[in-house]
Each structure stands twice: as C-alpha cells, then as structure tokens.
Amino acid sequence: MVAVLEEIKLITKQRVERIKNPFNELQDDYTMEKLFCFKRGMIYGIIGEQGEGGELISSLLSGRIPIVNEEIYCDGKLADNVVLKQLGWYVGKSEYCGRIVKKQISVEKALLHAIKKYKRYQNLNEVVEEFHLSPDKLHNKITKYSGEKWRASLAIGYASRKEIYCFSWMNTACFNSILLSSGVFRFFKKLKEEGAIILLPTSRRENVIGLADEAIEINNPQYKSIISENEYFIKNF
C-alpha cells in the first residue's frame, strides 16, 4: 500500500461494462482511450452524460471492478486491484462479510471492524459524533438507509483510512438532492485538508461549481456526435 498518495493516473481504454450503482440500478458505461490525472487534496468533478464513463472511472479507482486493459499508476508505480482496494472507497456501497458466502452487514458492524483494524478512532461514539450519525440507525445495512447512508458510508471509508473517495455518477437532480439532503459535502474540506482525493461524476459542469477544485470533461466522441451533421441523415431527411 502507498504510504501517502500524491497522485494517481488512470489511462482508460475502449471498454463497455455493466455496473450496478448504489441506487440498485444497472448501467452500461463506455470508456475510450484517455489519460486522467488526480492529485492529493483535490476534489474533481468528472463531467459526462450517463454511460459516458464516469461510473466506470469511480468503480476502477475504488477497486470495485477488475482492471482489464486500463493502466493505473499510484505515484508512478503501476497499481493492481489489491492496491486500489486499499486506497479507494466507493461511497454508498454495501458492506459484506464472509469469504465463501457473503452476507451484508450493518453499518455498526462495518464501523467496528474498521475501528479495530485501522485504529483511526478509539470507539464507535467518536465516529457517530464526527459524522453526525443517528445511533438508532446503526443496526441497519447501508441499503436500508435514506439520505444518511452517504455520511455513514463516508464514515466507514474514513475510519478505514481510505485516500480516494469515489461517488457514483449522478444526474443534476440526483446530485443536488443527494449532496444537500445528506449533508455529505460538509466533510469534503476535512478530507481535502488531510490529502484525500474526491471524485464526483455528474452530468453538468455547473453542478460542481464552487465545490470541485477542477472539472474534467470526459469528452467521449461517441457522445458528441450531432445527428444533423451525419451524412446519412442529411441525405435522407
């Protein structure tokens, strides 16, 4: 594991992947060959339409899906899925235990495991107070939470000493609703100050103005074509 991550570089290749997001929706995401660079202590808006690659980028950098042809470098060293799972966190994901038969566990159990293993906190109450979690909801699984799930998931990742926090791709309405109703954005400055990288894939650059340090347009050519400029359209319309 990289001790202090300064920069991560992702070289995407042509790939189509069906991914399930935290809203339990299946989404086909498509990437082309492109270089992305993310630096320590920065919040990035990843701008693109649904399916343009934002979900795939978050899933790759959190170690949630296997690397296929992509190249990912952590401070110049080629990284594999083991390293990415150590560094990255996909905010909103369900937590499981068991190697053969996986069973979804409660937020409380996930936090207690993180506290014991990574020792960032001395006890559960410290996490609950810092992330403003409801004690009476801790017995729930992430999938049973409402808006608070985003803070709860962020808390588990932070207690586990993650350095890259990846959100799911969200359209404008969902992006505004989730970030505001959950209040999860209130913890971003703290994470930044401690050197974390935060990725916010969304549909419009305007969504991350005043929030992200940098907005990166995916600019996937497949999503930039204009039907009225197509020769077949011009000929037959």
GROMACS .gro file of C-alpha atoms in nm:
model
  237
    1MET     CA    1   0.000   0.000   0.000
    2VAL     CA    2   0.120   0.351  -0.086
    3ALA     CA    3   0.200   0.532   0.242
    4VAL     CA    4   0.099   0.882   0.129
    5LEU     CA    5  -0.059   0.906  -0.214
    6GLU     CA    6   0.040   1.221  -0.403
    7GLU     CA    7  -0.100   1.148  -0.749
    8ILE     CA    8  -0.291   0.880  -0.931
    9LYS     CA    9  -0.300   0.846  -1.310
   10LEU     CA   10  -0.563   0.648  -1.496
   11ILE     CA   11  -0.532   0.553  -1.862
   12THR     CA   12  -0.867   0.424  -1.979
   13LYS     CA   13  -0.906   0.205  -2.286
   14GLN     CA   14  -1.204   0.119  -2.500
   15ARG     CA   15  -1.437  -0.074  -2.272
   16VAL     CA   16  -1.807  -0.135  -2.211
   17GLU     CA   17  -1.909  -0.251  -1.864
   18ARG     CA   18  -2.245  -0.306  -1.698
   19ILE     CA   19  -2.226  -0.174  -1.342
   20LYS     CA   20  -2.476  -0.158  -1.056
   21ASN     CA   21  -2.478   0.175  -0.874
   22PRO     CA   22  -2.576   0.245  -0.508
   23PHE     CA   23  -2.933   0.308  -0.624
   24ASN     CA   24  -2.952  -0.058  -0.734
   25GLU     CA   25  -2.965   0.044  -1.100
   26LEU     CA   26  -2.773  -0.136  -1.373
   27GLN     CA   27  -2.590   0.099  -1.608
   28ASP     CA   28  -2.383   0.036  -1.919
   29ASP     CA   29  -2.075   0.256  -1.908
   30TYR     CA   30  -1.841   0.315  -2.202
   31THR     CA   31  -1.484   0.445  -2.200
   32MET     CA   32  -1.239   0.538  -2.475
   33GLU     CA   33  -0.863   0.581  -2.452
   34LYS     CA   34  -0.788   0.882  -2.232
   35LEU     CA   35  -0.549   0.994  -1.958
   36PHE     CA   36  -0.683   1.123  -1.626
   37CYS     CA   37  -0.462   1.268  -1.351
   38PHE     CA   38  -0.581   1.322  -0.994
   39LYS     CA   39  -0.370   1.489  -0.725
   40ARG     CA   40  -0.367   1.477  -0.347
   41GLY     CA   41  -0.605   1.708  -0.162
   42MET     CA   42  -0.828   1.784  -0.462
   43ILE     CA   43  -1.197   1.747  -0.545
   44TYR     CA   44  -1.269   1.661  -0.908
   45GLY     CA   45  -1.592   1.689  -1.100
   46ILE     CA   46  -1.595   1.424  -1.373
   47ILE     CA   47  -1.833   1.563  -1.633
   48GLY     CA   48  -2.019   1.348  -1.882
   49GLU     CA   49  -2.352   1.201  -1.979
   50GLN     CA   50  -2.487   0.881  -1.828
   51GLY     CA   51  -2.288   0.596  -1.978
   52GLU     CA   52  -2.001   0.819  -2.088
   53GLY     CA   53  -1.754   0.667  -1.841
   54GLY     CA   54  -1.793   0.846  -1.507
   55GLU     CA   55  -1.931   0.540  -1.329
   56LEU     CA   56  -1.655   0.321  -1.471
   57ILE     CA   57  -1.384   0.563  -1.357
   58SER     CA   58  -1.517   0.564  -1.000
   59SER     CA   59  -1.552   0.187  -0.998
   60LEU     CA   60  -1.197   0.136  -1.126
   61LEU     CA   61  -1.027   0.376  -0.885
   62SER     CA   62  -1.208   0.229  -0.586
   63GLY     CA   63  -1.108  -0.125  -0.682
   64ARG     CA   64  -1.473  -0.216  -0.718
   65ILE     CA   65  -1.432  -0.377  -1.060
   66PRO     CA   66  -1.127  -0.556  -1.207
   67ILE     CA   67  -0.876  -0.377  -1.425
   68VAL     CA   68  -0.896  -0.516  -1.779
   69ASN     CA   69  -0.679  -0.316  -2.020
   70GLU     CA   70  -0.658   0.005  -1.818
   71GLU     CA   71  -0.333   0.131  -1.667
   72ILE     CA   72  -0.339   0.290  -1.323
   73TYR     CA   73  -0.032   0.444  -1.162
   74CYS     CA   74  -0.002   0.547  -0.798
   75ASP     CA   75   0.290   0.792  -0.768
   76GLY     CA   76   0.440   0.644  -1.084
   77LYS     CA   77   0.405   0.279  -0.982
   78LEU     CA   78   0.170   0.052  -1.171
   79ALA     CA   79  -0.115  -0.044  -0.939
   80ASP     CA   80  -0.335  -0.352  -0.933
   81ASN     CA   81  -0.678  -0.416  -0.782
   82VAL     CA   82  -0.528  -0.507  -0.445
   83VAL     CA   83  -0.366  -0.163  -0.414
   84LEU     CA   84  -0.680   0.016  -0.537
   85LYS     CA   85  -0.899  -0.163  -0.283
   86GLN     CA   86  -0.661  -0.048  -0.012
   87LEU     CA   87  -0.662   0.313  -0.129
   88GLY     CA   88  -1.006   0.365  -0.279
   89TRP     CA   89  -1.358   0.384  -0.144
   90TYR     CA   90  -1.682   0.375  -0.343
   91VAL     CA   91  -1.920   0.588  -0.137
   92GLY     CA   92  -2.260   0.427  -0.084
   93LYS     CA   93  -2.155   0.067  -0.142
   94SER     CA   94  -2.290  -0.218   0.069
   95GLU     CA   95  -2.062  -0.388   0.320
   96TYR     CA   96  -2.025  -0.765   0.338
   97CYS     CA   97  -1.851  -1.030   0.546
   98GLY     CA   98  -1.766  -1.392   0.466
   99ARG     CA   99  -1.532  -1.537   0.207
  100ILE     CA  100  -1.744  -1.817   0.062
  101VAL     CA  101  -2.097  -1.697   0.139
  102LYS     CA  102  -2.106  -1.318   0.154
  103LYS     CA  103  -2.357  -1.163   0.392
  104GLN     CA  104  -2.441  -0.795   0.400
  105ILE     CA  105  -2.358  -0.642   0.738
  106SER     CA  106  -2.482  -0.343   0.934
  107VAL     CA  107  -2.315  -0.003   0.944
  108GLU     CA  108  -2.230  -0.065   1.309
  109LYS     CA  109  -2.050  -0.390   1.234
  110ALA     CA  110  -1.862  -0.232   0.941
  111LEU     CA  111  -1.752   0.061   1.158
  112LEU     CA  112  -1.645  -0.161   1.447
  113HIS     CA  113  -1.438  -0.371   1.208
  114ALA     CA  114  -1.271  -0.057   1.065
  115ILE     CA  115  -1.203   0.084   1.413
  116LYS     CA  116  -1.042  -0.240   1.527
  117LYS     CA  117  -0.830  -0.285   1.214
  118TYR     CA  118  -0.720   0.070   1.133
  119LYS     CA  119  -0.733   0.237   1.478
  120ARG     CA  120  -0.822   0.581   1.350
  121TYR     CA  121  -1.083   0.604   1.626
  122GLN     CA  122  -1.089   0.462   1.976
  123ASN     CA  123  -1.457   0.376   1.978
  124LEU     CA  124  -1.783   0.389   1.784
  125ASN     CA  125  -1.913   0.700   1.961
  126GLU     CA  126  -1.628   0.910   1.818
  127VAL     CA  127  -1.731   0.821   1.462
  128VAL     CA  128  -2.100   0.876   1.534
  129GLU     CA  129  -2.032   1.223   1.673
  130GLU     CA  130  -1.793   1.332   1.397
  131PHE     CA  131  -2.018   1.225   1.109
  132HIS     CA  132  -2.347   1.314   1.283
  133LEU     CA  133  -2.486   0.962   1.252
  134SER     CA  134  -2.810   0.852   1.419
  135PRO     CA  135  -2.728   0.589   1.685
  136ASP     CA  136  -3.068   0.422   1.639
  137LYS     CA  137  -2.994   0.357   1.270
  138LEU     CA  138  -2.652   0.193   1.309
  139HIS     CA  139  -2.802  -0.155   1.316
  140ASN     CA  140  -2.929  -0.102   0.960
  141LYS     CA  141  -2.749  -0.213   0.647
  142ILE     CA  142  -2.645   0.061   0.405
  143THR     CA  143  -2.926  -0.039   0.167
  144LYS     CA  144  -3.181   0.034   0.441
  145TYR     CA  145  -3.061   0.390   0.499
  146SER     CA  146  -3.210   0.701   0.342
  147GLY     CA  147  -3.002   1.017   0.287
  148GLU     CA  148  -2.781   0.938   0.585
  149LYS     CA  149  -2.632   0.640   0.401
  150TRP     CA  150  -2.384   0.870   0.226
  151ARG     CA  151  -2.246   1.003   0.554
  152ALA     CA  152  -2.245   0.654   0.702
  153SER     CA  153  -2.056   0.513   0.405
  154LEU     CA  154  -1.810   0.803   0.407
  155ALA     CA  155  -1.754   0.739   0.778
  156ILE     CA  156  -1.670   0.373   0.714
  157GLY     CA  157  -1.425   0.471   0.441
  158TYR     CA  158  -1.264   0.737   0.658
  159ALA     CA  159  -1.236   0.501   0.955
  160SER     CA  160  -1.066   0.257   0.714
  161ARG     CA  161  -0.807   0.525   0.623
  162LYS     CA  162  -0.900   0.544   0.255
  163GLU     CA  163  -0.737   0.809   0.037
  164ILE     CA  164  -0.958   0.812  -0.275
  165TYR     CA  165  -1.334   0.867  -0.232
  166CYS     CA  166  -1.535   0.788  -0.544
  167PHE     CA  167  -1.902   0.873  -0.585
  168SER     CA  168  -2.140   0.717  -0.833
  169TRP     CA  169  -2.236   0.907  -1.148
  170MET     CA  170  -2.542   1.124  -1.072
  171ASN     CA  171  -2.760   1.340  -1.293
  172THR     CA  172  -2.825   1.700  -1.190
  173ALA     CA  173  -3.141   1.637  -0.988
  174CYS     CA  174  -2.991   1.340  -0.805
  175PHE     CA  175  -2.658   1.516  -0.748
  176ASN     CA  176  -2.818   1.819  -0.585
  177SER     CA  177  -3.064   1.613  -0.383
  178ILE     CA  178  -2.810   1.362  -0.251
  179LEU     CA  179  -2.537   1.609  -0.159
  180LEU     CA  180  -2.774   1.855   0.007
  181SER     CA  181  -3.012   1.616   0.183
  182SER     CA  182  -2.731   1.401   0.320
  183GLY     CA  183  -2.501   1.691   0.410
  184VAL     CA  184  -2.212   1.471   0.299
  185PHE     CA  185  -2.043   1.770   0.132
  186ARG     CA  186  -1.973   1.918   0.479
  187PHE     CA  187  -1.691   1.667   0.528
  188PHE     CA  188  -1.515   1.731   0.198
  189LYS     CA  189  -1.295   2.015   0.329
  190LYS     CA  190  -1.169   1.796   0.613
  191LEU     CA  191  -1.084   1.516   0.370
  192LYS     CA  192  -0.911   1.760   0.135
  193GLU     CA  193  -0.701   1.907   0.415
  194GLU     CA  194  -0.586   1.557   0.503
  195GLY     CA  195  -0.485   1.487   0.143
  196ALA     CA  196  -0.776   1.282   0.014
  197ILE     CA  197  -0.885   1.275  -0.350
  198ILE     CA  198  -1.261   1.304  -0.410
  199LEU     CA  199  -1.428   1.218  -0.743
  200LEU     CA  200  -1.776   1.346  -0.826
  201PRO     CA  201  -1.900   1.214  -1.163
  202THR     CA  202  -2.203   1.408  -1.285
  203SER     CA  203  -2.380   1.533  -1.595
  204ARG     CA  204  -2.306   1.908  -1.594
  205ARG     CA  205  -2.007   2.127  -1.511
  206GLU     CA  206  -2.243   2.367  -1.336
  207ASN     CA  207  -2.317   2.102  -1.074
  208VAL     CA  208  -1.967   2.120  -0.927
  209ILE     CA  209  -1.901   2.496  -0.949
  210GLY     CA  210  -1.790   2.615  -0.606
  211LEU     CA  211  -1.749   2.256  -0.490
  212ALA     CA  212  -1.480   2.093  -0.704
  213ASP     CA  213  -1.127   2.227  -0.748
  214GLU     CA  214  -1.127   2.109  -1.107
  215ALA     CA  215  -1.389   1.987  -1.356
  216ILE     CA  216  -1.271   1.732  -1.611
  217GLU     CA  217  -1.478   1.679  -1.924
  218ILE     CA  218  -1.472   1.316  -2.036
  219ASN     CA  219  -1.546   1.418  -2.397
  220ASN     CA  220  -1.617   1.068  -2.522
  221PRO     CA  221  -1.654   1.107  -2.903
  222GLN     CA  222  -1.944   0.862  -2.909
  223TYR     CA  223  -2.147   1.110  -2.706
  224LYS     CA  224  -2.054   1.423  -2.902
  225SER     CA  225  -2.198   1.347  -3.245
  226ILE     CA  226  -2.473   1.572  -3.386
  227ILE     CA  227  -2.741   1.394  -3.587
  228SER     CA  228  -2.794   1.684  -3.828
  229GLU     CA  229  -2.428   1.665  -3.932
  230ASN     CA  230  -2.446   1.295  -4.017
  231GLU     CA  231  -2.417   1.226  -4.391
  232TYR     CA  232  -2.686   0.957  -4.385
  233PHE     CA  233  -2.923   1.196  -4.204
  234ILE     CA  234  -2.851   1.483  -4.447
  235LYS     CA  235  -2.909   1.257  -4.744
  236ASN     CA  236  -3.237   1.103  -4.624
  237PHE     CA  237  -3.411   1.368  -4.415
   0.00000   0.00000   0.00000
